[in-house]
Amino acid sequence: MISDTSGDTFTCTAESAGGTASQSVTVKLDKTGPSAALAVTAGTLGSNGWYTSDVTISTTGTDSVSGPVTCAADQFQTAETIGFVFNGSCANDAGLVTNAASLTVKLDKTAPTIAITSPVDFAVESVGLVLDFSATDNISGIDTSSAN
């Protein structure tokens, strides 16, 4: 037997003057690890690959020969980060383990801050109004800013 199999049965038979006897055995062979993948299963995806709420990462896998498959427990990202790398793996009943490709999660739950420097509140302008402001975001940066 050289190919993976979920079960091949082999039977041995012996004969003598006293009669015939046989015995069978089923053999499984699995040389291939299970599949394994990481995926975000909860969280709000914002723009440019950034999540804007807590994230749940699940590891899943399958195996057609030596199931069931046991995978790493769910993982969570609750702190803001410019990129945290998650890893996970799955194992089949034959004891073979497969590592999933890593997954990087970026999380920014805080809106940017805006500071208007001109005009000041309740200012009376006699010429054209000029609005001067700045916007900052310490985690994901500013995508766009505008004044109207």
PDB file of C-alpha atoms in Angstrom:
ATOM      1  CA  MET A   1       0.000   0.000   0.000  1.00  0.00           C
ATOM      2  CA  ILE A   2       1.587   3.292  -1.052  1.00  0.00           C
ATOM      3  CA  SER A   3      -1.390   5.618  -1.632  1.00  0.00           C
ATOM      4  CA  ASP A   4      -3.454   7.399   0.994  1.00  0.00           C
ATOM      5  CA  THR A   5      -6.571   5.417   1.849  1.00  0.00           C
ATOM      6  CA  SER A   6      -9.354   5.762   4.389  1.00  0.00           C
ATOM      7  CA  GLY A   7      -9.315   1.970   4.732  1.00  0.00           C
ATOM      8  CA  ASP A   8      -8.183  -1.063   2.725  1.00  0.00           C
ATOM      9  CA  THR A   9      -9.060  -4.502   4.045  1.00  0.00           C
ATOM     10  CA  PHE A  10      -6.536  -7.331   3.856  1.00  0.00           C
ATOM     11  CA  THR A  11      -7.503 -10.953   4.505  1.00  0.00           C
ATOM     12  CA  CYS A  12      -5.212 -13.857   5.338  1.00  0.00           C
ATOM     13  CA  THR A  13      -6.374 -17.463   4.917  1.00  0.00           C
ATOM     14  CA  ALA A  14      -4.786 -20.690   6.089  1.00  0.00           C
ATOM     15  CA  GLU A  15      -5.855 -24.281   5.357  1.00  0.00           C
ATOM     16  CA  SER A  16      -4.931 -27.540   7.039  1.00  0.00           C
ATOM     17  CA  ALA A  17      -6.402 -30.990   7.518  1.00  0.00           C
ATOM     18  CA  GLY A  18      -8.391 -29.491  10.380  1.00  0.00           C
ATOM     19  CA  GLY A  19     -10.102 -26.901   8.223  1.00  0.00           C
ATOM     20  CA  THR A  20      -9.789 -23.341   6.986  1.00  0.00           C
ATOM     21  CA  ALA A  21      -9.284 -20.156   9.004  1.00  0.00           C
ATOM     22  CA  SER A  22      -9.166 -16.535   7.898  1.00  0.00           C
ATOM     23  CA  GLN A  23      -8.684 -13.196   9.528  1.00  0.00           C
ATOM     24  CA  SER A  24      -9.056  -9.696   8.138  1.00  0.00           C
ATOM     25  CA  VAL A  25      -7.565  -6.344   9.083  1.00  0.00           C
ATOM     26  CA  THR A  26      -8.415  -2.882   7.783  1.00  0.00           C
ATOM     27  CA  VAL A  27      -5.472  -0.539   7.336  1.00  0.00           C
ATOM     28  CA  LYS A  28      -5.644   3.231   6.877  1.00  0.00           C
ATOM     29  CA  LEU A  29      -2.776   5.207   5.382  1.00  0.00           C
ATOM     30  CA  ASP A  30      -2.578   8.986   5.462  1.00  0.00           C
ATOM     31  CA  LYS A  31       0.664  10.711   4.511  1.00  0.00           C
ATOM     32  CA  THR A  32      -0.988  14.050   3.695  1.00  0.00           C
ATOM     33  CA  GLY A  33      -1.785  16.662   6.314  1.00  0.00           C
ATOM     34  CA  PRO A  34      -5.181  18.360   6.456  1.00  0.00           C
ATOM     35  CA  SER A  35      -5.952  21.674   4.829  1.00  0.00           C
ATOM     36  CA  ALA A  36      -5.641  24.716   7.098  1.00  0.00           C
ATOM     37  CA  ALA A  37      -6.738  28.317   6.591  1.00  0.00           C
ATOM     38  CA  LEU A  38      -7.143  31.462   8.680  1.00  0.00           C
ATOM     39  CA  ALA A  39     -10.060  33.836   8.104  1.00  0.00           C
ATOM     40  CA  VAL A  40     -11.649  36.823   9.795  1.00  0.00           C
ATOM     41  CA  THR A  41     -15.082  35.622  10.927  1.00  0.00           C
ATOM     42  CA  ALA A  42     -16.200  38.734  12.834  1.00  0.00           C
ATOM     43  CA  GLY A  43     -15.271  42.406  12.624  1.00  0.00           C
ATOM     44  CA  THR A  44     -16.203  45.447  10.590  1.00  0.00           C
ATOM     45  CA  LEU A  45     -13.974  45.965   7.560  1.00  0.00           C
ATOM     46  CA  GLY A  46     -13.349  49.633   6.827  1.00  0.00           C
ATOM     47  CA  SER A  47     -11.295  51.081   3.992  1.00  0.00           C
ATOM     48  CA  ASN A  48      -7.865  50.022   2.756  1.00  0.00           C
ATOM     49  CA  GLY A  49      -7.895  46.711   4.663  1.00  0.00           C
ATOM     50  CA  TRP A  50      -8.382  48.296   8.097  1.00  0.00           C
ATOM     51  CA  TYR A  51     -10.901  46.869  10.559  1.00  0.00           C
ATOM     52  CA  THR A  52     -12.889  49.326  12.691  1.00  0.00           C
ATOM     53  CA  SER A  53     -14.208  46.943  15.384  1.00  0.00           C
ATOM     54  CA  ASP A  54     -12.872  43.997  17.385  1.00  0.00           C
ATOM     55  CA  VAL A  55     -11.851  41.101  15.122  1.00  0.00           C
ATOM     56  CA  THR A  56     -12.247  37.319  15.466  1.00  0.00           C
ATOM     57  CA  ILE A  57      -9.888  35.075  13.493  1.00  0.00           C
ATOM     58  CA  SER A  58     -10.820  31.401  13.002  1.00  0.00           C
ATOM     59  CA  THR A  59      -8.687  28.501  11.806  1.00  0.00           C
ATOM     60  CA  THR A  60     -10.499  25.880   9.708  1.00  0.00           C
ATOM     61  CA  GLY A  61      -9.454  22.761   7.863  1.00  0.00           C
ATOM     62  CA  THR A  62     -10.593  19.506   6.305  1.00  0.00           C
ATOM     63  CA  ASP A  63      -9.157  16.075   5.589  1.00  0.00           C
ATOM     64  CA  SER A  64     -10.798  13.479   3.371  1.00  0.00           C
ATOM     65  CA  VAL A  65      -8.767  10.546   4.729  1.00  0.00           C
ATOM     66  CA  SER A  66      -8.147  11.003   8.467  1.00  0.00           C
ATOM     67  CA  GLY A  67     -10.974  13.153   9.712  1.00  0.00           C
ATOM     68  CA  PRO A  68     -12.095  14.705  11.894  1.00  0.00           C
ATOM     69  CA  VAL A  69      -9.738  17.683  11.863  1.00  0.00           C
ATOM     70  CA  THR A  70      -8.907  19.638  15.024  1.00  0.00           C
ATOM     71  CA  CYS A  71      -7.869  23.262  14.523  1.00  0.00           C
ATOM     72  CA  ALA A  72      -6.492  26.013  16.746  1.00  0.00           C
ATOM     73  CA  ALA A  73      -9.032  27.926  18.830  1.00  0.00           C
ATOM     74  CA  ASP A  74     -10.430  31.267  17.676  1.00  0.00           C
ATOM     75  CA  GLN A  75      -8.116  34.235  18.192  1.00  0.00           C
ATOM     76  CA  PHE A  76      -9.091  37.837  18.843  1.00  0.00           C
ATOM     77  CA  GLN A  77      -7.694  41.298  18.090  1.00  0.00           C
ATOM     78  CA  THR A  78      -9.178  43.940  20.384  1.00  0.00           C
ATOM     79  CA  ALA A  79      -6.308  46.433  20.673  1.00  0.00           C
ATOM     80  CA  GLU A  80      -5.604  48.904  17.901  1.00  0.00           C
ATOM     81  CA  THR A  81      -2.608  47.883  15.796  1.00  0.00           C
ATOM     82  CA  ILE A  82      -0.928  48.817  12.527  1.00  0.00           C
ATOM     83  CA  GLY A  83      -0.600  45.094  11.831  1.00  0.00           C
ATOM     84  CA  PHE A  84      -0.638  42.000  14.035  1.00  0.00           C
ATOM     85  CA  VAL A  85       0.269  38.640  12.467  1.00  0.00           C
ATOM     86  CA  PHE A  86      -1.902  35.626  13.344  1.00  0.00           C
ATOM     87  CA  ASN A  87      -0.917  31.977  12.882  1.00  0.00           C
ATOM     88  CA  GLY A  88      -2.908  28.774  13.262  1.00  0.00           C
ATOM     89  CA  SER A  89      -2.776  25.081  12.431  1.00  0.00           C
ATOM     90  CA  CYS A  90      -4.956  21.997  12.043  1.00  0.00           C
ATOM     91  CA  ALA A  91      -4.267  18.339  12.847  1.00  0.00           C
ATOM     92  CA  ASN A  92      -5.940  15.196  11.506  1.00  0.00           C
ATOM     93  CA  ASP A  93      -6.571  11.852  13.270  1.00  0.00           C
ATOM     94  CA  ALA A  94      -3.307  10.511  11.826  1.00  0.00           C
ATOM     95  CA  GLY A  95      -1.458  13.168  13.849  1.00  0.00           C
ATOM     96  CA  LEU A  96      -0.357  15.175  10.826  1.00  0.00           C
ATOM     97  CA  VAL A  97      -0.302  18.948  11.332  1.00  0.00           C
ATOM     98  CA  THR A  98      -0.606  21.676   8.696  1.00  0.00           C
ATOM     99  CA  ASN A  99       0.172  25.334   9.389  1.00  0.00           C
ATOM    100  CA  ALA A 100      -2.156  27.861   7.798  1.00  0.00           C
ATOM    101  CA  ALA A 101      -0.743  30.812   5.875  1.00  0.00           C
ATOM    102  CA  SER A 102      -0.361  33.707   8.321  1.00  0.00           C
ATOM    103  CA  LEU A 103      -2.937  36.512   8.368  1.00  0.00           C
ATOM    104  CA  THR A 104      -2.185  40.144   9.253  1.00  0.00           C
ATOM    105  CA  VAL A 105      -4.932  42.225  10.855  1.00  0.00           C
ATOM    106  CA  LYS A 106      -4.889  46.037  11.063  1.00  0.00           C
ATOM    107  CA  LEU A 107      -7.312  47.566  13.595  1.00  0.00           C
ATOM    108  CA  ASP A 108      -8.204  51.244  14.085  1.00  0.00           C
ATOM    109  CA  LYS A 109     -11.273  51.878  16.263  1.00  0.00           C
ATOM    110  CA  THR A 110     -10.618  55.588  16.861  1.00  0.00           C
ATOM    111  CA  ALA A 111     -11.884  58.266  14.485  1.00  0.00           C
ATOM    112  CA  PRO A 112      -9.401  60.951  13.387  1.00  0.00           C
ATOM    113  CA  THR A 113      -9.179  64.249  15.266  1.00  0.00           C
ATOM    114  CA  ILE A 114      -9.794  67.619  13.631  1.00  0.00           C
ATOM    115  CA  ALA A 115      -8.533  70.957  14.897  1.00  0.00           C
ATOM    116  CA  ILE A 116      -9.872  74.199  13.365  1.00  0.00           C
ATOM    117  CA  THR A 117      -7.318  76.969  13.834  1.00  0.00           C
ATOM    118  CA  SER A 118      -9.025  79.710  11.826  1.00  0.00           C
ATOM    119  CA  PRO A 119     -11.533  81.270  12.137  1.00  0.00           C
ATOM    120  CA  VAL A 120     -12.167  81.063  15.858  1.00  0.00           C
ATOM    121  CA  ASP A 121     -15.692  80.489  17.166  1.00  0.00           C
ATOM    122  CA  PHE A 122     -18.034  83.486  16.765  1.00  0.00           C
ATOM    123  CA  ALA A 123     -15.476  85.456  14.746  1.00  0.00           C
ATOM    124  CA  VAL A 124     -16.804  88.213  12.493  1.00  0.00           C
ATOM    125  CA  GLU A 125     -15.082  88.262   9.136  1.00  0.00           C
ATOM    126  CA  SER A 126     -15.128  91.337   6.921  1.00  0.00           C
ATOM    127  CA  VAL A 127     -13.412  89.679   3.973  1.00  0.00           C
ATOM    128  CA  GLY A 128     -13.611  86.214   2.471  1.00  0.00           C
ATOM    129  CA  LEU A 129     -13.718  83.381   4.931  1.00  0.00           C
ATOM    130  CA  VAL A 130     -10.616  81.215   5.048  1.00  0.00           C
ATOM    131  CA  LEU A 131     -10.900  77.954   6.926  1.00  0.00           C
ATOM    132  CA  ASP A 132      -7.666  76.566   8.314  1.00  0.00           C
ATOM    133  CA  PHE A 133      -7.684  73.139   9.964  1.00  0.00           C
ATOM    134  CA  SER A 134      -5.641  70.021  10.546  1.00  0.00           C
ATOM    135  CA  ALA A 135      -6.643  66.374  10.776  1.00  0.00           C
ATOM    136  CA  THR A 136      -4.633  63.598  12.421  1.00  0.00           C
ATOM    137  CA  ASP A 137      -4.962  59.862  12.988  1.00  0.00           C
ATOM    138  CA  ASN A 138      -2.168  58.142  14.889  1.00  0.00           C
ATOM    139  CA  ILE A 139      -3.091  54.599  13.825  1.00  0.00           C
ATOM    140  CA  SER A 140      -4.216  54.321  10.191  1.00  0.00           C
ATOM    141  CA  GLY A 141      -3.457  57.879   9.038  1.00  0.00           C
ATOM    142  CA  ILE A 142      -5.757  60.233   7.121  1.00  0.00           C
ATOM    143  CA  ASP A 143      -7.294  59.022   3.848  1.00  0.00           C
ATOM    144  CA  THR A 144      -8.881  62.325   2.847  1.00  0.00           C
ATOM    145  CA  SER A 145      -9.794  65.640   4.449  1.00  0.00           C
ATOM    146  CA  SER A 146     -11.882  68.546   3.186  1.00  0.00           C
ATOM    147  CA  ALA A 147     -13.606  71.703   4.343  1.00  0.00           C
ATOM    148  CA  ASN A 148     -16.898  73.122   3.072  1.00  0.00           C
TER     149      ASN A 148
END
